[in-house]
Amino acid sequence: MTIKIVETVFEPFQEIHAFQMQLALNGKFGATSIFIGTMRDFNEGDQVHAMTLEHYEGMTQKQLEKIIEIAKDKWTILEALIVHRIGDILPSEPIVLIAIWSAHRADAFDACQYIMEELKSNAPFWKRETLNSNQTRWVVKNTDSSANQK
Amino acid sequence: MTIKIVETVFEPFQEIHAFQMQLALNGKFGATSIFIGTMRDFNEGDQVHAMTLEHYEGMTQKQLEKIIEIAKDKWTILEALIVHRIGDILPSEPIVLIAIWSAHRADAFDACQYIMEELKSNAPFWKRETLNSNQTRWVVKNTDSSANQK
Amino acid sequence: MIIITLRYFASLREQIGRSQETLTLTDSITVLDVWQKVHQTPLPDNTLIAVNMEYVERMHYICDGDEVAFFPPVTGG
Amino acid sequence: MIIITLRYFASLREQIGRSQETLTLTDSITVLDVWQKVHQTPLPDNTLIAVNMEYVERMHYICDGDEVAFFPPVTGG
């Protein structure tokens, strides 16, 4: 299980690929579920042209480890990778990557979504957006976890 | 929306990366949910050393297109990519890739899982496994979609 | 006159020993009747049926030119 | 004697105008009392509190050497 907090732009597919290559799991995993959160150029109706991600160093790692441990208790997962960006971020750059390897698909799907929701609720990160007007504002609340089915 | 049926081994992260690069969606998507199904070297308690995937050409594409259309009606998704392998497959080779891009994470998560479950139930693919004993057998039934929570 | 193409896949294809055949009929009948006419055995329980690459029920009536496929439960992904 | 470190993050850090300070107390008090002692204002409603990097309730009693952090709802991911 690996948690990486990175200060510069990362390439999610390269991260997953490199991580997977060094796992001794060939033939053992049947399912990989991946979530990538990417910075948009809009939020709550406004154009956003930059963002700064602050975190509570130490607590971040501790909380993410705890979230993975709980997921491992709930589902049968073989490996987990979390990469989260901090610092100054531009639109279309990745913010977060979660990847779960398991034998069966339901475990991977459920654990990946669980970890993402727990990260959103409990990992001590904070986003400050810079709007196109150059005003800055703290993001006050993460969006809801449930989709509005059409 | 792209559906690819491929007869030779594919590299899922390269497929997603290449597909994403040619989308004109920079800054528009905030969420990417990905599922990769990989061939294991065991199934139902037996060691498996090869697999052949048969499909119903034409119907496969038609069914997958229909599944994506239904997902687009249910959730707000920006793009979808499905890659499915056919032919002779070896353990640790990818079988299926599903990637969904959306503005918000719940749409990506739900659509990706929905498409995977529908593909498993309705897309006309059939797996024949070759066991370590060189016996071959048709896979009779896909595993359940729900995880047994521990 | 109604001419249809029958197709079989996977384990069903192997059991039947061929992947495709043509059937000529004078009247439209259901896909289930098509099976029984050709095979003189009950249709295996789990068999799925598609006409022109869309799933149909057993009571679906065929038309001239239809491609009727019989196959076991799918196991892709 | 109880010496604790207080830490503030994000918008709360900006409002308070500092990220860290030290507090010396004679007795263990709750984290809510710590806030009120230092800031003389009610703790903002949504504020989260962690002691030694674990979430705690407002009635959690501090110990010597604790790092007590106050911050707004988290917005990562």
Short mmCIF file of C-alpha atoms in Angstrom, two decimals:
data_model
loop_
_atom_site.label_atom_id
_atom_site.label_comp_id
_atom_site.label_asym_id
_atom_site.label_seq_id
_atom_site.Cartn_x
_atom_site.Cartn_y
_atom_site.Cartn_z
CA MET A 1 0.00 0.00 0.00
CA THR A 2 1.57 3.28 -1.07
CA ILE A 3 0.61 6.88 -0.35
CA LYS A 4 2.37 9.71 -2.14
CA ILE A 5 1.89 13.42 -1.56
CA VAL A 6 3.50 15.28 -4.45
CA GLU A 7 4.28 18.96 -4.98
CA THR A 8 4.67 18.93 -8.73
CA VAL A 9 2.49 17.77 -11.61
CA PHE A 10 2.24 13.97 -11.95
CA GLU A 11 1.21 11.75 -14.84
CA PRO A 12 -1.42 9.36 -13.40
CA PHE A 13 -1.13 6.58 -16.00
CA GLN A 14 2.63 6.50 -15.65
CA GLU A 15 2.27 6.35 -11.85
CA ILE A 16 -0.13 3.41 -12.02
CA HIS A 17 1.91 1.62 -14.65
CA ALA A 18 5.18 2.02 -12.71
CA PHE A 19 3.54 0.94 -9.46
CA GLN A 20 1.91 -2.09 -11.07
CA MET A 21 5.20 -3.18 -12.68
CA GLN A 22 6.91 -3.56 -9.31
CA LEU A 23 4.07 -5.54 -7.72
CA ALA A 24 4.66 -9.28 -7.54
CA LEU A 25 1.03 -9.86 -8.46
CA ASN A 26 1.12 -11.09 -12.05
CA GLY A 27 -1.82 -13.41 -12.63
CA LYS A 28 -3.21 -12.76 -9.13
CA PHE A 29 -5.32 -9.66 -9.74
CA GLY A 30 -8.34 -9.76 -12.01
CA ALA A 31 -9.60 -6.25 -11.32
CA THR A 32 -8.14 -2.77 -11.12
CA SER A 33 -10.40 0.15 -10.25
CA ILE A 34 -8.98 3.61 -10.68
CA PHE A 35 -10.22 7.10 -9.94
CA ILE A 36 -8.51 10.26 -11.11
CA GLY A 37 -9.62 13.70 -9.95
CA THR A 38 -8.54 16.48 -12.28
CA MET A 39 -8.67 20.25 -11.84
CA ARG A 40 -11.46 21.83 -13.86
CA ASP A 41 -11.43 25.40 -15.16
CA PHE A 42 -14.84 26.07 -13.60
CA ASN A 43 -16.45 25.64 -10.19
CA GLU A 44 -19.81 26.77 -8.81
CA GLY A 45 -20.51 28.80 -11.95
CA ASP A 46 -17.17 30.65 -12.02
CA GLN A 47 -14.13 30.36 -14.24
CA VAL A 48 -11.12 29.25 -12.21
CA HIS A 49 -7.60 29.73 -13.51
CA ALA A 50 -5.45 28.38 -10.69
CA MET A 51 -5.67 26.58 -7.38
CA THR A 52 -3.50 26.09 -4.31
CA LEU A 53 -3.81 22.92 -2.26
CA GLU A 54 -2.79 23.20 1.38
CA HIS A 55 -2.53 20.15 3.63
CA TYR A 56 -1.67 19.19 7.20
CA GLU A 57 1.57 17.34 6.72
CA GLY A 58 1.75 14.16 8.76
CA MET A 59 -1.97 14.07 9.48
CA THR A 60 -2.66 13.62 5.77
CA GLN A 61 -0.56 10.47 5.61
CA LYS A 62 -1.96 9.19 8.91
CA GLN A 63 -5.58 9.67 7.79
CA LEU A 64 -5.00 8.11 4.36
CA GLU A 65 -3.30 5.10 5.93
CA LYS A 66 -6.24 4.69 8.28
CA ILE A 67 -8.72 4.90 5.39
CA ILE A 68 -6.84 2.20 3.48
CA GLU A 69 -6.74 -0.01 6.59
CA ILE A 70 -10.50 0.26 7.00
CA ALA A 71 -11.00 -0.55 3.32
CA LYS A 72 -8.76 -3.61 3.71
CA ASP A 73 -10.93 -4.76 6.60
CA LYS A 74 -14.09 -4.32 4.57
CA TRP A 75 -12.99 -5.76 1.22
CA THR A 76 -10.45 -8.25 -0.10
CA ILE A 77 -7.92 -6.03 -1.83
CA LEU A 78 -4.40 -6.89 -2.93
CA GLU A 79 -2.86 -3.46 -3.37
CA ALA A 80 -3.72 0.24 -3.14
CA LEU A 81 -2.03 3.36 -4.46
CA ILE A 82 -2.99 6.91 -3.53
CA VAL A 83 -1.26 9.92 -5.06
CA HIS A 84 -2.41 13.41 -4.04
CA ARG A 85 -1.14 16.70 -5.30
CA ILE A 86 -0.41 19.72 -3.07
CA GLY A 87 0.80 23.23 -3.88
CA ASP A 88 -0.03 25.32 -6.95
CA ILE A 89 -2.17 23.55 -9.52
CA LEU A 90 -3.44 24.57 -12.95
CA PRO A 91 -6.62 23.46 -14.75
CA SER A 92 -6.41 20.03 -16.38
CA GLU A 93 -3.69 18.89 -13.97
CA PRO A 94 -4.47 15.77 -11.91
CA ILE A 95 -5.20 16.32 -8.22
CA VAL A 96 -5.76 12.82 -6.92
CA LEU A 97 -5.25 9.26 -8.08
CA ILE A 98 -6.63 6.17 -6.35
CA ALA A 99 -5.95 2.71 -7.73
CA ILE A 100 -7.06 -0.60 -6.21
CA TRP A 101 -6.03 -4.08 -7.27
CA SER A 102 -8.11 -7.12 -6.29
CA ALA A 103 -8.97 -10.62 -7.49
CA HIS A 104 -12.62 -9.76 -8.15
CA ARG A 105 -14.19 -6.63 -9.55
CA ALA A 106 -16.72 -5.82 -6.84
CA ASP A 107 -13.99 -5.46 -4.21
CA ALA A 108 -11.98 -3.11 -6.43
CA PHE A 109 -14.98 -0.95 -7.37
CA ASP A 110 -16.32 -0.67 -3.84
CA ALA A 111 -12.96 -0.08 -2.14
CA CYS A 112 -11.93 2.57 -4.68
CA GLN A 113 -15.15 4.53 -4.26
CA TYR A 114 -15.06 4.16 -0.48
CA ILE A 115 -11.49 5.43 -0.25
CA MET A 116 -12.29 8.39 -2.48
CA GLU A 117 -15.32 9.39 -0.40
CA GLU A 118 -13.40 9.01 2.86
CA LEU A 119 -10.50 11.02 1.46
CA LYS A 120 -12.93 13.79 0.50
CA SER A 121 -14.48 13.79 3.99
CA ASN A 122 -11.47 13.22 6.24
CA ALA A 123 -8.09 13.85 4.66
CA PRO A 124 -6.86 17.32 5.73
CA PHE A 125 -6.51 19.06 2.37
CA TRP A 126 -7.89 22.50 1.53
CA LYS A 127 -8.36 24.13 -1.85
CA ARG A 128 -8.04 27.83 -2.53
CA GLU A 129 -9.17 28.85 -6.00
CA THR A 130 -8.00 31.82 -8.02
CA LEU A 131 -10.81 33.04 -10.25
CA ASN A 132 -10.33 34.65 -13.66
CA SER A 133 -10.87 38.02 -11.92
CA ASN A 134 -7.76 37.15 -9.80
CA GLN A 135 -9.92 37.04 -6.68
CA THR A 136 -9.10 34.07 -4.49
CA ARG A 137 -11.54 32.04 -2.42
CA TRP A 138 -11.38 28.95 -0.25
CA VAL A 139 -13.51 26.08 -1.46
CA VAL A 140 -16.02 25.75 1.36
CA LYS A 141 -17.47 22.31 0.80
CA ASN A 142 -16.86 19.28 -1.34
CA THR A 143 -19.61 18.28 -3.75
CA ASP A 144 -21.99 15.52 -2.91
CA SER A 145 -20.98 11.91 -3.37
CA SER A 146 -24.22 10.84 -5.02
CA ALA A 147 -25.02 11.44 -8.67
CA ASN A 148 -28.33 13.00 -9.58
CA GLN A 149 -29.67 10.30 -11.85
CA LYS A 150 -31.35 11.97 -14.80
CA MET B 1 -17.49 7.47 -27.33
CA THR B 2 -15.15 4.79 -28.63
CA ILE B 3 -15.41 1.01 -28.62
CA LYS B 4 -12.44 -1.10 -29.65
CA ILE B 5 -12.35 -4.87 -30.01
CA VAL B 6 -8.71 -5.93 -30.23
CA GLU B 7 -7.09 -9.24 -31.15
CA THR B 8 -3.68 -8.63 -29.66
CA VAL B 9 -2.43 -7.61 -26.24
CA PHE B 10 -3.09 -3.93 -25.36
CA GLU B 11 -1.51 -1.63 -22.79
CA PRO B 12 -4.47 -0.09 -20.88
CA PHE B 13 -2.69 2.98 -19.53
CA GLN B 14 -1.34 3.85 -22.94
CA GLU B 15 -4.82 3.40 -24.45
CA ILE B 16 -6.40 5.76 -21.90
CA HIS B 17 -3.60 8.27 -22.16
CA ALA B 18 -3.72 8.36 -25.98
CA PHE B 19 -7.51 8.60 -25.98
CA GLN B 20 -7.52 11.39 -23.40
CA MET B 21 -4.89 13.38 -25.33
CA GLN B 22 -7.11 13.69 -28.39
CA LEU B 23 -10.21 14.77 -26.42
CA ALA B 24 -10.89 18.48 -26.53
CA LEU B 25 -11.87 18.39 -22.87
CA ASN B 26 -8.98 20.07 -21.05
CA GLY B 27 -10.29 21.73 -17.91
CA LYS B 28 -13.81 20.35 -18.50
CA PHE B 29 -13.55 16.98 -16.79
CA GLY B 30 -12.96 16.68 -13.06
CA ALA B 31 -13.36 12.93 -12.77
CA THR B 32 -12.12 9.85 -14.59
CA SER B 33 -13.25 6.43 -13.44
CA ILE B 34 -11.47 3.45 -14.90
CA PHE B 35 -11.91 -0.29 -14.65
CA ILE B 36 -9.44 -2.83 -15.98
CA GLY B 37 -10.18 -6.54 -16.03
CA THR B 38 -7.07 -8.70 -16.21
CA MET B 39 -6.68 -12.42 -16.80
CA ARG B 40 -5.83 -14.32 -13.61
CA ASP B 41 -3.92 -17.56 -13.46
CA PHE B 42 -6.65 -19.16 -11.34
CA ASN B 43 -10.41 -19.53 -11.53
CA GLU B 44 -12.89 -21.55 -9.46
CA GLY B 45 -10.06 -23.23 -7.60
CA ASP B 46 -8.06 -24.31 -10.66
CA GLN B 47 -4.84 -23.04 -12.21
CA VAL B 48 -5.47 -21.60 -15.64
CA HIS B 49 -2.66 -21.09 -18.11
CA ALA B 50 -4.44 -19.72 -21.17
CA MET B 51 -7.81 -18.47 -22.35
CA THR B 52 -9.59 -17.94 -25.65
CA LEU B 53 -12.21 -15.23 -25.95
CA GLU B 54 -14.85 -15.75 -28.62
CA HIS B 55 -17.35 -13.05 -29.54
CA TYR B 56 -20.27 -12.39 -31.87
CA GLU B 57 -18.80 -9.84 -34.20
CA GLY B 58 -21.19 -7.00 -34.94
CA MET B 59 -23.50 -7.80 -32.05
CA THR B 60 -20.70 -7.04 -29.62
CA GLN B 61 -20.31 -3.51 -30.95
CA LYS B 62 -24.07 -3.02 -31.16
CA GLN B 63 -24.62 -4.13 -27.54
CA LEU B 64 -21.74 -2.04 -26.18
CA GLU B 65 -23.00 1.04 -28.03
CA LYS B 66 -26.44 0.49 -26.56
CA ILE B 67 -25.00 0.13 -23.04
CA ILE B 68 -23.09 3.41 -23.40
CA GLU B 69 -26.21 5.16 -24.71
CA ILE B 70 -28.20 4.03 -21.69
CA ALA B 71 -25.41 5.18 -19.36
CA LYS B 72 -25.42 8.59 -21.09
CA ASP B 73 -29.15 8.85 -20.46
CA LYS B 74 -28.72 8.00 -16.78
CA TRP B 75 -25.63 10.07 -15.93
CA THR B 76 -23.88 13.19 -17.19
CA ILE B 77 -20.77 11.83 -18.82
CA LEU B 78 -18.43 13.57 -21.22
CA GLU B 79 -16.61 10.65 -22.81
CA ALA B 80 -16.38 6.86 -22.66
CA LEU B 81 -13.81 4.39 -23.88
CA ILE B 82 -14.27 0.62 -23.97
CA VAL B 83 -11.50 -1.71 -25.12
CA HIS B 84 -12.14 -5.47 -25.07
CA ARG B 85 -9.76 -8.21 -26.01
CA ILE B 86 -10.68 -11.26 -28.09
CA GLY B 87 -8.65 -14.29 -29.21
CA ASP B 88 -5.93 -16.07 -27.29
CA ILE B 89 -5.04 -14.50 -23.94
CA LEU B 90 -2.42 -15.29 -21.32
CA PRO B 91 -2.54 -14.70 -17.57
CA SER B 92 -1.78 -11.10 -16.53
CA GLU B 93 -2.91 -9.73 -19.89
CA PRO B 94 -5.72 -7.17 -19.81
CA ILE B 95 -9.12 -8.35 -21.03
CA VAL B 96 -11.28 -5.25 -20.70
CA LEU B 97 -10.81 -1.54 -20.13
CA ILE B 98 -13.61 0.91 -19.36
CA ALA B 99 -12.87 4.59 -18.83
CA ILE B 100 -15.41 7.33 -18.17
CA TRP B 101 -14.80 11.08 -18.08
CA SER B 102 -17.24 13.44 -16.36
CA ALA B 103 -17.36 16.80 -14.59
CA HIS B 104 -18.22 15.25 -11.21
CA ARG B 105 -17.03 12.05 -9.59
CA ALA B 106 -20.34 10.36 -8.81
CA ASP B 107 -21.31 10.27 -12.49
CA ALA B 108 -17.98 8.72 -13.48
CA PHE B 109 -18.04 6.11 -10.71
CA ASP B 110 -21.63 5.06 -11.28
CA ALA B 111 -21.47 5.01 -15.07
CA CYS B 112 -18.23 3.02 -15.10
CA GLN B 113 -19.60 0.36 -12.77
CA TYR B 114 -22.93 0.24 -14.62
CA ILE B 115 -21.23 -0.25 -17.99
CA MET B 116 -19.01 -2.98 -16.60
CA GLU B 117 -21.96 -4.88 -15.11
CA GLU B 118 -24.00 -4.53 -18.29
CA LEU B 119 -21.04 -5.66 -20.40
CA LYS B 120 -20.70 -8.74 -18.19
CA SER B 121 -24.42 -9.54 -18.53
CA ASN B 122 -25.15 -8.63 -22.14
CA ALA B 123 -22.12 -8.29 -24.40
CA PRO B 124 -21.72 -11.52 -26.42
CA PHE B 125 -18.28 -12.69 -25.34
CA TRP B 126 -17.43 -16.22 -24.18
CA LYS B 127 -14.33 -17.41 -22.36
CA ARG B 128 -12.79 -20.85 -22.79
CA GLU B 129 -10.07 -21.61 -20.27
CA THR B 130 -7.15 -23.96 -20.69
CA LEU B 131 -6.21 -25.47 -17.35
CA ASN B 132 -2.69 -26.47 -16.33
CA SER B 133 -3.71 -30.06 -17.14
CA ASN B 134 -4.33 -28.82 -20.73
CA GLN B 135 -8.02 -29.60 -20.35
CA THR B 136 -10.19 -26.84 -21.76
CA ARG B 137 -13.53 -25.70 -20.37
CA TRP B 138 -16.03 -22.98 -21.14
CA VAL B 139 -16.56 -20.48 -18.35
CA VAL B 140 -20.20 -21.06 -17.49
CA LYS B 141 -21.13 -18.01 -15.51
CA ASN B 142 -19.65 -14.66 -14.62
CA THR B 143 -19.05 -13.96 -10.95
CA ASP B 144 -21.46 -11.92 -8.96
CA SER B 145 -21.40 -8.15 -9.13
CA SER B 146 -21.67 -7.60 -5.39
CA ALA B 147 -18.74 -7.84 -3.00
CA ASN B 148 -19.12 -9.95 0.08
CA GLN B 149 -18.33 -7.36 2.71
CA LYS B 150 -16.18 -8.94 5.37
CA MET C 1 -40.88 -17.89 -48.56
CA ILE C 2 -38.76 -17.08 -45.53
CA ILE C 3 -35.02 -17.70 -45.54
CA ILE C 4 -33.12 -17.19 -42.28
CA THR C 5 -29.56 -17.71 -41.15
CA LEU C 6 -28.95 -19.57 -37.90
CA ARG C 7 -25.78 -18.97 -35.90
CA TYR C 8 -24.36 -20.74 -32.86
CA PHE C 9 -21.63 -19.62 -30.51
CA ALA C 10 -19.27 -20.96 -27.87
CA SER C 11 -20.20 -24.25 -26.14
CA LEU C 12 -23.46 -24.44 -28.11
CA ARG C 13 -21.56 -24.19 -31.39
CA GLU C 14 -19.28 -26.99 -30.26
CA GLN C 15 -22.18 -29.21 -29.20
CA ILE C 16 -24.02 -28.65 -32.47
CA GLY C 17 -20.84 -29.08 -34.46
CA ARG C 18 -21.36 -26.11 -36.78
CA SER C 19 -21.42 -22.33 -36.43
CA GLN C 20 -23.95 -21.43 -39.08
CA GLU C 21 -26.71 -22.83 -41.30
CA THR C 22 -29.56 -21.62 -43.47
CA LEU C 23 -33.21 -22.51 -43.01
CA THR C 24 -36.04 -22.04 -45.49
CA LEU C 25 -39.62 -21.85 -44.21
CA THR C 26 -43.03 -21.19 -45.71
CA ASP C 27 -44.43 -19.24 -42.71
CA SER C 28 -43.12 -17.03 -39.91
CA ILE C 29 -42.65 -19.06 -36.75
CA THR C 30 -41.17 -18.21 -33.34
CA VAL C 31 -37.44 -18.48 -32.65
CA LEU C 32 -38.21 -21.30 -30.22
CA ASP C 33 -40.02 -23.20 -33.00
CA VAL C 34 -37.04 -22.55 -35.27
CA TRP C 35 -34.80 -24.29 -32.72
CA GLN C 36 -37.14 -27.26 -32.33
CA LYS C 37 -37.64 -27.64 -36.06
CA VAL C 38 -33.88 -27.82 -36.67
CA HIS C 39 -32.70 -29.68 -33.57
CA GLN C 40 -35.64 -31.85 -32.45
CA THR C 41 -34.48 -31.31 -28.84
CA PRO C 42 -35.65 -28.82 -26.21
CA LEU C 43 -33.75 -25.53 -26.23
CA PRO C 44 -31.23 -25.67 -23.33
CA ASP C 45 -32.55 -23.67 -20.40
CA ASN C 46 -30.07 -20.80 -20.25
CA THR C 47 -29.81 -20.26 -23.99
CA LEU C 48 -29.91 -16.65 -25.12
CA ILE C 49 -31.41 -15.74 -28.47
CA ALA C 50 -30.68 -12.75 -30.68
CA VAL C 51 -32.33 -11.74 -33.93
CA ASN C 52 -30.30 -9.40 -36.09
CA MET C 53 -27.97 -8.88 -33.12
CA GLU C 54 -30.69 -7.79 -30.67
CA TYR C 55 -31.85 -9.99 -27.79
CA VAL C 56 -35.34 -11.43 -28.25
CA GLU C 57 -37.71 -13.59 -26.23
CA ARG C 58 -38.45 -17.17 -27.24
CA MET C 59 -41.83 -16.19 -28.65
CA HIS C 60 -40.37 -13.67 -31.07
CA TYR C 61 -41.52 -14.32 -34.68
CA ILE C 62 -38.89 -14.40 -37.39
CA CYS C 63 -38.97 -12.49 -40.69
CA ASP C 64 -37.39 -13.24 -44.04
CA GLY C 65 -33.69 -12.43 -44.03
CA ASP C 66 -33.30 -12.59 -40.23
CA GLU C 67 -30.08 -13.73 -38.62
CA VAL C 68 -31.09 -15.82 -35.61
CA ALA C 69 -28.35 -16.58 -33.07
CA PHE C 70 -28.43 -19.08 -30.20
CA PHE C 71 -25.76 -18.95 -27.51
CA PRO C 72 -25.03 -19.75 -23.85
CA PRO C 73 -24.84 -17.08 -21.10
CA VAL C 74 -22.16 -14.53 -21.93
CA THR C 75 -18.92 -14.46 -19.94
CA GLY C 76 -16.93 -11.45 -21.15
CA GLY C 77 -15.25 -8.68 -19.20
CA MET D 1 2.37 22.02 33.81
CA ILE D 2 0.84 21.33 30.41
CA ILE D 3 2.39 22.78 27.27
CA ILE D 4 0.54 22.30 23.99
CA THR D 5 1.04 23.46 20.42
CA LEU D 6 -1.90 24.98 18.58
CA ARG D 7 -2.07 24.83 14.80
CA TYR D 8 -4.46 26.46 12.35
CA PHE D 9 -5.05 25.67 8.69
CA ALA D 10 -6.56 27.15 5.55
CA SER D 11 -9.19 29.91 5.98
CA LEU D 12 -8.99 29.64 9.77
CA ARG D 13 -5.24 30.23 9.66
CA GLU D 14 -5.82 33.31 7.51
CA GLN D 15 -8.52 34.69 9.82
CA ILE D 16 -6.39 34.15 12.90
CA GLY D 17 -3.31 35.53 11.19
CA ARG D 18 -0.90 32.85 12.36
CA SER D 19 -0.40 29.13 11.73
CA GLN D 20 0.97 28.03 15.08
CA GLU D 21 1.34 29.04 18.72
CA THR D 22 2.20 27.52 22.10
CA LEU D 23 -0.03 27.50 25.14
CA THR D 24 0.94 26.73 28.74
CA LEU D 25 -1.74 25.57 31.16
CA THR D 26 -1.82 24.37 34.74
CA ASP D 27 -4.62 21.81 34.24
CA SER D 28 -5.97 19.62 31.47
CA ILE D 29 -8.96 21.26 29.81
CA THR D 30 -11.06 20.35 26.77
CA VAL D 31 -10.03 21.36 23.26
CA LEU D 32 -13.10 23.60 23.13
CA ASP D 33 -11.90 25.38 26.29
CA VAL D 34 -8.46 25.72 24.72
CA TRP D 35 -10.02 27.56 21.78
CA GLN D 36 -12.09 29.84 24.00
CA LYS D 37 -9.15 30.62 26.31
CA VAL D 38 -6.98 31.68 23.37
CA HIS D 39 -9.53 33.34 21.09
CA GLN D 40 -12.31 34.63 23.39
CA THR D 41 -14.81 33.93 20.57
CA PRO D 42 -17.06 30.94 19.98
CA LEU D 43 -15.45 28.18 17.91
CA PRO D 44 -16.88 28.51 14.36
CA ASP D 45 -19.59 25.90 13.81
CA ASN D 46 -17.97 23.67 11.20
CA THR D 47 -14.51 23.66 12.73
CA LEU D 48 -12.77 20.30 12.86
CA ILE D 49 -10.35 19.51 15.66
CA ALA D 50 -7.44 17.07 15.69
CA VAL D 51 -5.14 16.13 18.55
CA ASN D 52 -1.85 14.59 17.50
CA MET D 53 -3.27 14.25 13.99
CA GLU D 54 -6.37 12.27 15.01
CA TYR D 55 -9.86 13.77 14.93
CA VAL D 56 -11.37 14.45 18.37
CA GLU D 57 -14.65 15.75 19.72
CA ARG D 58 -14.91 19.19 21.33
CA MET D 59 -14.99 17.67 24.80
CA HIS D 60 -11.66 15.86 24.37
CA TYR D 61 -9.19 16.70 27.20
CA ILE D 62 -5.68 17.69 26.24
CA CYS D 63 -2.44 16.25 27.63
CA ASP D 64 1.00 17.73 28.00
CA GLY D 65 2.83 17.79 24.67
CA ASP D 66 -0.32 17.56 22.53
CA GLU D 67 -0.52 19.17 19.12
CA VAL D 68 -4.04 20.58 18.83
CA ALA D 69 -5.17 21.60 15.34
CA PHE D 70 -8.23 23.62 14.35
CA PHE D 71 -9.34 23.75 10.73
CA PRO D 72 -12.35 24.22 8.45
CA PRO D 73 -14.07 21.31 6.61
CA VAL D 74 -11.59 19.57 4.34
CA THR D 75 -11.85 19.94 0.57
CA GLY D 76 -9.26 17.65 -0.96
CA GLY D 77 -9.57 15.10 -3.73
#
